[in-house]
XYZ file of C-alpha atoms in Angstrom:
581
model
C -33.513 18.619 14.929
C -32.380 22.007 13.617
C -35.105 23.829 15.551
C -33.708 23.071 18.989
C -30.262 24.275 17.938
C -31.588 27.566 16.544
C -33.785 28.082 19.611
C -30.653 27.799 21.778
C -28.968 30.450 19.616
C -31.642 32.947 20.693
C -32.041 31.671 24.277
C -30.735 34.367 26.670
C -29.778 31.682 29.204
C -27.243 30.124 26.813
C -24.140 32.240 26.240
C -22.481 29.484 24.158
C -23.833 26.986 21.629
C -21.704 24.049 20.417
C -22.604 21.895 17.397
C -20.447 18.782 16.888
C -21.856 16.977 13.886
C -21.267 15.052 10.706
C -21.558 16.578 7.267
C -24.899 16.573 5.455
C -27.087 17.599 8.411
C -27.615 21.252 7.439
C -25.033 22.691 9.817
C -24.111 25.582 7.525
C -27.795 26.431 7.049
C -28.085 26.802 10.806
C -25.219 29.316 10.732
C -26.962 31.179 7.923
C -30.258 31.309 9.798
C -28.616 32.548 12.998
C -26.899 35.315 11.055
C -30.241 36.250 9.476
C -31.927 36.291 12.901
C -29.460 38.831 14.267
C -29.878 41.016 11.185
C -33.683 40.983 11.358
C -34.724 40.435 14.986
C -31.846 41.353 17.284
C -29.378 43.668 15.467
C -25.844 43.380 16.818
C -22.203 43.377 15.704
C -21.574 39.860 14.357
C -18.301 38.115 13.457
C -18.419 35.063 11.183
C -15.128 33.199 11.471
C -14.164 30.695 8.777
C -10.976 28.566 8.633
C -9.404 30.774 5.937
C -10.039 34.145 4.295
C -10.826 32.403 1.012
C -13.469 30.240 2.687
C -14.877 33.379 4.306
C -15.193 35.049 0.914
C -16.849 31.949 -0.525
C -19.391 31.855 2.335
C -20.165 35.546 1.884
C -20.730 35.239 -1.868
C -22.352 31.798 -2.057
C -24.401 31.687 1.160
C -24.892 35.101 2.747
C -25.486 37.199 -0.390
C -28.230 34.912 -1.832
C -29.951 34.798 1.580
C -29.979 38.606 1.835
C -31.276 38.846 -1.725
C -34.002 36.187 -1.613
C -35.345 36.301 1.973
C -38.262 38.785 2.076
C -37.692 39.882 5.669
C -34.017 40.662 4.961
C -34.455 42.420 1.644
C -33.233 46.026 1.792
C -31.694 45.755 5.258
C -28.180 45.518 3.803
C -27.403 48.119 1.160
C -26.479 46.773 -2.256
C -22.756 46.173 -2.581
C -22.685 48.158 -5.808
C -24.144 51.298 -4.212
C -21.755 54.191 -3.535
C -20.766 54.563 0.151
C -22.931 51.565 1.011
C -20.675 50.222 3.795
C -21.181 46.834 2.189
C -18.217 44.812 0.942
C -17.672 41.107 0.523
C -16.094 40.806 3.994
C -18.089 43.493 5.845
C -21.801 44.237 5.640
C -23.639 46.940 7.600
C -27.327 46.975 8.530
C -29.424 49.123 10.913
C -28.187 48.502 14.453
C -25.208 46.331 13.596
C -22.907 44.766 11.048
C -21.479 41.398 9.939
C -17.731 40.975 9.552
C -16.383 37.863 7.861
C -12.878 36.823 8.929
C -10.388 34.013 8.365
C -8.807 32.127 11.267
C -5.502 32.223 9.380
C -5.418 36.039 9.273
C -4.544 37.927 12.483
C -5.452 41.252 10.832
C -9.032 40.114 10.219
C -9.394 39.227 13.930
C -8.346 42.668 15.174
C -10.182 45.939 15.867
C -13.988 45.862 16.119
C -15.746 44.596 19.268
C -18.476 42.096 18.478
C -21.401 40.678 20.427
C -22.120 37.533 18.377
C -19.367 35.118 17.303
C -20.236 32.503 14.680
C -17.195 30.207 14.400
C -17.659 27.604 11.665
C -15.527 24.424 11.234
C -13.315 25.211 14.223
C -11.358 21.941 13.910
C -9.968 23.231 10.607
C -8.501 26.350 12.199
C -4.717 26.687 12.392
C -3.045 26.437 15.775
C -2.115 30.104 15.567
C -3.323 33.081 13.542
C 0.095 34.114 12.275
C 2.152 34.840 15.390
C -0.803 36.168 17.397
C -1.910 32.897 19.018
C -5.061 30.769 19.034
C -7.639 32.303 16.626
C -10.613 31.291 18.789
C -9.123 32.997 21.844
C -8.470 36.131 19.764
C -12.068 36.162 18.524
C -13.495 35.534 21.999
C -11.594 38.529 23.373
C -13.636 40.758 21.091
C -16.887 39.683 22.803
C -15.874 40.477 26.398
C -17.396 44.002 26.487
C -20.946 42.677 25.897
C -22.915 41.289 28.835
C -25.308 39.537 26.419
C -22.632 38.054 24.170
C -23.277 34.870 22.211
C -20.672 32.407 20.966
C -21.621 29.678 18.528
C -19.142 26.990 17.487
C -19.716 24.360 14.800
C -17.525 21.684 13.235
C -17.108 18.116 12.171
C -14.571 16.632 14.634
C -11.071 15.330 13.901
C -8.629 13.569 16.265
C -9.818 12.454 19.689
C -8.451 14.412 22.626
C -6.426 12.811 25.402
C -6.202 13.695 29.064
C -3.130 15.551 30.241
C -1.543 15.223 33.679
C -4.237 17.490 35.148
C -7.073 15.411 33.731
C -8.014 18.013 31.121
C -8.696 17.209 27.467
C -6.038 18.489 25.112
C -4.192 17.893 21.882
C -6.965 16.943 19.459
C -10.394 18.164 18.415
C -11.439 21.684 19.472
C -15.128 20.962 18.943
C -14.956 17.820 21.119
C -13.412 19.792 23.991
C -16.154 22.409 23.688
C -18.880 19.744 23.522
C -17.562 17.891 26.563
C -17.874 21.134 28.572
C -21.522 21.586 27.524
C -24.771 19.968 28.643
C -24.200 17.356 25.879
C -27.571 17.151 24.197
C -28.412 14.228 21.914
C -31.423 13.753 19.667
C -33.755 10.938 20.771
C -36.254 9.500 18.288
C -39.166 7.069 18.946
C -39.242 3.626 17.356
C -42.174 3.455 14.891
C -42.970 -0.049 16.206
C -42.437 -0.076 19.998
C -42.220 3.665 20.730
C -38.907 3.384 22.635
C -36.875 6.624 22.396
C -33.242 6.173 21.397
C -30.339 7.896 19.691
C -29.360 6.714 16.214
C -26.041 4.859 16.358
C -23.997 3.202 13.627
C -23.889 -0.258 15.233
C -27.657 -0.611 14.667
C -27.411 -0.217 10.873
C -27.782 -3.737 9.448
C -27.617 -5.259 5.978
C -27.175 -8.750 4.477
C -23.558 -9.566 3.717
C -22.458 -8.028 0.449
C -25.654 -6.004 -0.099
C -25.280 -2.579 1.529
C -28.077 -1.310 -0.728
C -30.469 -3.228 1.555
C -29.307 -1.455 4.727
C -31.955 -0.796 7.407
C -31.930 0.504 10.969
C -32.655 -1.971 13.791
C -34.415 -0.683 16.903
C -32.137 -1.150 19.881
C -35.133 -2.190 22.032
C -37.383 -4.430 19.915
C -35.106 -5.157 16.945
C -37.659 -4.053 14.357
C -36.118 -2.856 11.102
C -36.764 0.693 9.920
C -36.720 1.776 6.303
C -35.506 5.225 5.296
C -39.132 6.387 5.407
C -39.552 5.020 8.952
C -36.328 6.697 10.008
C -37.415 10.068 8.583
C -40.737 9.860 10.424
C -38.977 8.972 13.658
C -36.617 11.927 13.315
C -39.630 14.174 12.726
C -40.963 13.135 16.134
C -37.634 13.380 17.968
C -36.512 15.608 20.814
C -33.257 16.877 22.328
C -32.242 15.495 25.736
C -29.339 16.675 27.873
C -26.860 14.245 29.401
C -25.093 16.779 31.653
C -26.133 19.792 33.753
C -26.764 23.061 31.912
C -24.313 25.812 32.893
C -24.867 28.278 30.087
C -23.348 26.080 27.347
C -25.768 24.182 25.100
C -24.060 21.356 23.209
C -25.544 19.348 20.329
C -24.266 16.181 18.638
C -25.576 14.795 15.345
C -24.505 12.122 12.877
C -25.423 11.353 9.285
C -28.110 8.863 10.335
C -30.394 11.800 11.198
C -29.972 13.445 7.803
C -32.987 13.479 5.446
C -30.591 13.849 2.503
C -28.548 10.666 2.962
C -29.968 7.144 2.635
C -28.796 4.318 4.882
C -27.626 2.430 1.803
C -25.339 5.344 0.876
C -23.830 5.477 4.357
C -23.274 1.688 4.383
C -21.655 1.715 0.933
C -19.401 4.618 1.947
C -18.317 2.670 5.046
C -17.381 -0.425 3.055
C -15.309 1.693 0.704
C -13.674 3.683 3.521
C -12.578 0.746 5.662
C -9.850 -0.202 3.173
C -7.393 2.146 4.877
C -6.928 3.972 8.127
C -6.935 7.364 6.364
C -10.256 6.888 4.568
C -11.873 5.288 7.626
C -10.875 8.298 9.724
C -12.475 10.671 7.208
C -15.645 8.578 7.211
C -15.757 8.478 11.020
C -15.375 12.255 11.228
C -17.714 13.262 8.414
C -20.385 10.520 8.555
C -20.593 9.708 12.276
C -19.563 13.125 13.566
C -17.182 11.367 15.956
C -13.523 11.902 16.733
C -10.928 9.449 15.477
C -9.085 7.715 18.280
C -5.369 7.130 17.759
C -5.371 3.955 19.799
C -2.135 2.259 18.800
C -2.090 -1.275 17.525
C -5.432 -3.060 17.559
C -4.230 -6.612 16.815
C -1.888 -8.535 19.066
C 0.244 -11.511 18.020
C -2.432 -14.045 18.971
C -5.146 -12.312 16.973
C -2.841 -11.964 14.001
C -2.212 -15.719 14.008
C -5.950 -16.240 13.439
C -5.579 -14.731 9.949
C -3.547 -17.704 8.705
C -4.971 -19.793 5.856
C -3.943 -22.867 3.882
C -1.912 -21.882 0.803
C 1.731 -21.839 -0.271
C 3.852 -20.117 -2.967
C 2.543 -22.575 -5.580
C -1.158 -22.298 -4.674
C -1.735 -18.562 -4.560
C -5.304 -17.408 -5.307
C -6.133 -16.521 -8.903
C -6.877 -12.937 -7.779
C -3.139 -12.342 -7.357
C -1.744 -9.888 -9.923
C 1.895 -9.576 -8.846
C 4.224 -9.833 -5.841
C 6.621 -7.437 -4.117
C 9.444 -7.872 -1.613
C 10.727 -5.899 1.351
C 14.304 -6.454 2.569
C 15.762 -5.487 5.953
C 19.573 -5.514 6.297
C 21.083 -6.664 9.604
C 24.754 -7.022 10.536
C 24.839 -10.794 10.001
C 21.870 -11.514 7.735
C 19.204 -10.272 5.352
C 15.536 -10.689 6.218
C 12.884 -10.362 3.545
C 9.203 -10.940 2.964
C 7.478 -11.572 -0.318
C 3.866 -10.396 -0.491
C 1.380 -11.153 -3.285
C -1.126 -8.437 -4.208
C -4.563 -8.471 -5.794
C -7.169 -5.830 -6.716
C -7.889 -3.237 -4.019
C -4.534 -4.002 -2.388
C -5.808 -7.292 -0.963
C -2.645 -9.181 -0.080
C -1.262 -12.605 0.766
C 1.954 -13.177 2.676
C 3.988 -15.626 0.562
C 7.178 -16.383 2.439
C 9.434 -14.841 5.070
C 13.095 -15.704 4.582
C 16.203 -15.139 6.698
C 19.394 -15.261 4.610
C 22.336 -15.804 6.907
C 25.605 -14.186 5.900
C 27.780 -11.102 6.135
C 26.204 -8.265 4.073
C 29.742 -7.007 3.412
C 30.322 -10.138 1.296
C 28.801 -10.880 -2.108
C 27.469 -14.354 -1.295
C 24.446 -13.231 0.688
C 23.482 -10.751 -2.048
C 23.654 -13.554 -4.617
C 21.277 -15.521 -2.397
C 18.918 -12.507 -2.256
C 18.932 -12.163 -6.032
C 18.060 -15.825 -6.415
C 15.094 -15.433 -4.051
C 13.814 -12.346 -5.877
C 13.955 -14.218 -9.192
C 12.288 -17.337 -7.799
C 8.838 -17.786 -9.425
C 5.637 -18.397 -7.507
C 2.383 -19.732 -8.977
C -1.358 -19.427 -8.612
C -3.564 -22.478 -8.190
C -3.920 -22.701 -11.984
C -0.145 -22.702 -12.472
C 0.127 -19.110 -13.708
C 3.573 -17.766 -12.729
C 3.829 -14.811 -10.353
C 7.143 -12.997 -9.969
C 8.411 -10.194 -7.790
C 7.469 -7.022 -9.681
C 9.252 -4.617 -7.288
C 11.492 -4.788 -4.237
C 12.538 -2.218 -1.630
C 15.804 -2.644 0.316
C 16.624 -0.569 3.403
C 19.826 1.513 3.268
C 19.553 2.819 6.829
C 22.159 0.519 8.405
C 25.910 0.088 8.050
C 25.752 -1.538 4.618
C 24.278 1.247 2.502
C 27.047 1.004 -0.105
C 26.379 -2.717 -0.569
C 22.652 -2.010 -1.009
C 23.382 0.616 -3.676
C 25.738 -1.770 -5.438
C 23.114 -4.540 -5.449
C 20.396 -2.209 -6.802
C 22.689 -0.821 -9.496
C 21.586 -2.136 -12.877
C 18.276 -3.503 -11.549
C 16.042 -0.495 -12.125
C 14.298 -2.387 -14.894
C 13.288 -4.945 -12.277
C 12.258 -2.112 -9.930
C 14.703 -3.019 -7.174
C 14.921 0.184 -5.152
C 17.266 1.415 -2.406
C 15.024 3.047 0.205
C 15.286 4.827 3.531
C 12.555 5.240 6.120
C 11.175 8.696 6.885
C 9.100 9.068 10.050
C 6.328 11.618 10.515
C 2.590 11.948 9.979
C 1.422 12.573 6.438
C 4.628 11.438 4.696
C 3.540 9.475 1.588
C 4.318 5.766 1.584
C 6.107 6.163 -1.760
C 7.563 9.508 -2.883
C 7.060 11.126 -6.260
C 10.789 11.512 -6.880
C 13.960 10.086 -5.372
C 16.338 11.999 -3.127
C 20.117 12.069 -3.218
C 21.997 10.058 -0.610
C 24.794 11.851 1.219
C 27.450 9.401 0.042
C 28.163 9.495 -3.664
C 24.935 11.382 -4.415
C 23.144 8.167 -5.291
C 19.365 8.081 -5.602
C 17.433 6.822 -2.594
C 13.677 6.633 -2.159
C 12.297 8.052 1.108
C 9.505 5.786 2.392
C 6.831 7.120 4.771
C 7.201 4.384 7.373
C 4.708 5.815 9.883
C 2.043 6.168 7.208
C 2.683 2.589 6.076
C 2.457 1.271 9.641
C -0.852 3.076 10.153
C -2.234 1.416 7.040
C -0.837 -2.038 7.845
C -2.122 -2.070 11.418
C -5.572 -0.904 10.328
C -5.712 -3.691 7.735
C -4.649 -6.580 9.950
C -8.305 -6.782 11.036
C -9.822 -6.894 7.525
C -10.754 -10.493 6.711
C -11.809 -10.185 3.070
C -12.136 -7.709 0.226
C -10.159 -4.535 -0.427
C -7.153 -4.203 1.860
C -7.607 -7.648 3.448
C -4.465 -9.371 4.751
C -3.959 -13.133 4.499
C -1.148 -15.219 5.989
C -0.174 -18.852 5.219
C -0.758 -21.437 7.920
C 2.455 -23.408 7.301
C 5.059 -22.177 9.855
C 7.810 -23.476 7.519
C 7.051 -20.461 5.320
C 8.279 -18.198 8.105
C 4.977 -17.048 9.612
C 5.560 -18.547 13.032
C 5.067 -17.172 16.541
C 8.248 -15.078 16.268
C 6.970 -13.422 13.087
C 3.615 -12.652 14.721
C 5.332 -10.904 17.631
C 7.646 -8.917 15.370
C 4.784 -7.860 13.083
C 2.977 -6.314 16.083
C 6.121 -5.137 17.889
C 5.469 -1.399 17.673
C 2.892 0.810 19.332
C 1.698 4.379 18.956
C 2.417 6.706 21.846
C 1.431 10.277 22.595
C 3.909 13.005 23.454
C 3.106 16.613 24.318
C 4.874 19.673 22.975
C 3.519 23.085 23.997
C 0.219 21.502 24.990
C -0.215 19.772 21.621
C -0.382 15.996 21.341
C 1.881 14.272 18.829
C 1.522 10.635 17.843
C 4.651 8.583 17.158
C 5.583 4.922 16.795
C 7.813 3.230 19.348
C 9.151 -0.294 19.771
C 7.681 -2.257 22.653
C 10.241 -3.093 25.362
C 12.235 -6.245 24.588
C 10.757 -6.695 21.101
C 12.288 -6.900 17.627
C 10.528 -5.518 14.562
C 12.255 -6.912 11.469
C 9.030 -8.576 10.269
C 7.122 -5.301 10.507
C 9.886 -3.439 8.687
C 9.892 -5.967 5.867
C 6.108 -5.668 5.508
C 6.448 -1.863 5.409
C 9.076 -2.081 2.666
C 7.041 -4.607 0.653
C 4.052 -2.265 0.902
C 6.185 0.649 -0.284
C 7.415 -1.445 -3.221
C 3.785 -2.118 -4.149
C 3.040 1.625 -4.124
C 6.047 2.191 -6.432
C 4.291 0.321 -9.236
C 2.157 2.120 -11.844
C -1.344 2.754 -10.587
C -2.940 1.050 -13.572
C -0.960 -2.090 -12.781
C -2.124 -2.038 -9.159
C -5.768 -1.339 -9.992
C -6.345 -3.882 -12.776
C -9.017 -6.421 -11.902
C -9.773 -8.367 -15.072
C -6.409 -8.461 -16.845
C -3.680 -10.591 -15.309
C -0.440 -8.642 -15.258
C 2.800 -10.480 -15.899
C 5.648 -8.683 -14.131
C 8.614 -7.856 -16.324
C 11.136 -10.661 -16.768
C 14.598 -10.155 -15.260
C 16.028 -9.132 -18.619
C 12.986 -9.170 -20.861
C 12.335 -7.501 -24.169
C 10.230 -4.601 -22.870
C 12.739 -3.228 -20.370
C 16.470 -3.490 -20.708
C 18.393 -4.512 -17.586
C 20.145 -1.133 -17.310
C 17.295 1.105 -18.492
C 16.971 4.089 -16.102
C 13.264 3.507 -15.397
C 11.616 5.486 -12.596
C 9.116 4.007 -10.150
C 5.525 4.716 -11.240
C 6.850 4.840 -14.847
C 5.262 2.284 -17.189
C 7.529 0.489 -19.649
C 5.964 2.409 -22.545
C 7.023 5.888 -21.497
C 5.677 8.913 -23.358
C 8.472 10.852 -25.062
C 6.530 14.042 -24.358
C 7.858 14.082 -20.803
C 10.591 16.716 -20.809
C 12.897 14.709 -18.547
C 13.033 11.858 -21.067
C 13.133 13.588 -24.443
C 16.919 13.304 -24.748
C 17.293 9.743 -23.463
C 18.841 7.717 -26.289
C 17.590 4.436 -24.818
C 14.025 5.744 -24.956
C 14.330 6.906 -28.553
C 15.777 3.530 -29.479
C 12.833 1.804 -27.840
């Protein structure tokens, strides 16, 4: 499949070549070979553009230099870098009839000056939006090719976020390489079935394996259903051919995924998928790097009716034995507290335990006493092993922040945390350190609510295993139709700023979202626990008792800090309570 791509790079009819692909298909080797072709067969000024200057230096030292040294036809064409006045540096190499300049998309200075005929832009989806203050780095690089009638532009990348159509019907806001590919002749690699001879592209939905045994993965022919082994697949790829799906107008586009790669077995791809599907973030990386496809930010994927289908028969006294601990998330309203308790097992598999609404004025102590009683209430597994709330997160974003701080005061040993939601992509679900609240300079933990919602919505669909969500079937436990609607009450929308798409969460018209907020806070409380506690699979972890021997009620314990804290940590050397312990 590499041959057709490299042929297009030397085809005078194609002024642009686009390669949208997964990792592990030899994409960088294609770039290397094209560079070598223009040094040996068609000397010209060449610009190799990498996402950063550091990546450009790494490519020059690790890829280009060994090729120049070890390829017989290139030996001696570029003067040794150690020779005096050689014109050969790490970022600029001269040869008879031309030169290669290596630049970083993050450096406007490296994109200036010399005109170039051949542009090799690698991993374009990793480029910054602007090279300093100069503007789009690809546009800056393309400007340098305009003086050549026989210019060649070659773009490669694994894709990222799927583009969306703007008001003019044009793709914008996401993956650069997808936009370039959609404007090409969109070639795909068709391979013949070893059994029926039907030509087809290799797609992920045709990879099959018995449940629980990804090591037995095989490819099923889309026509006859015959199963291919890795050997069959390699032979089919060896007999494949490129076919265009759109008219050719000077832009040759190629799409490849990991299923074509001779270096990756189907079993490895299947196992990587099962591991990646635990969260939205890892599944996106797998989709981009294994399938070579963009990730579509499609909003919620489970409605209230579908969510109700997840319900199973269990109650707070018949939790599965896999349960390690429970957490709670509390939302404060003007006339009540709403909270959810969630039980957690290995791999963040979880079981909704109970959703409670505690009526009462949060300005009065009674409702907080009721909350404390609920948090201390034990649950049990089917064998009778007690499960208690190991951490709780309470929202301070309303009008009763002072009451929340007062309730959390003295309960750090029980990991009862005052939190505040922080919107925005990439904000961690649980922070490393607390922030100071404006009033009284009290500690508050900033929770990445958008990140948590992304993870929760992606996991509603997982039925079993890591990340799976389970809900009790008894509506008396609070998981009724109202809860289902509130848990799916928000949706992701797209907004444009300066032509760039931004994804944000918004409440559906006429909906309430207290159930979703409580699940977000319970998830954040889970992430506040020590990683070793969350990842244990064989040892059953007993959460700390309300005033047990290991942690004193008023001990200033941080989230993510195990009860046996090392005195080597500089922040804790002078703590008398720690020395006493």
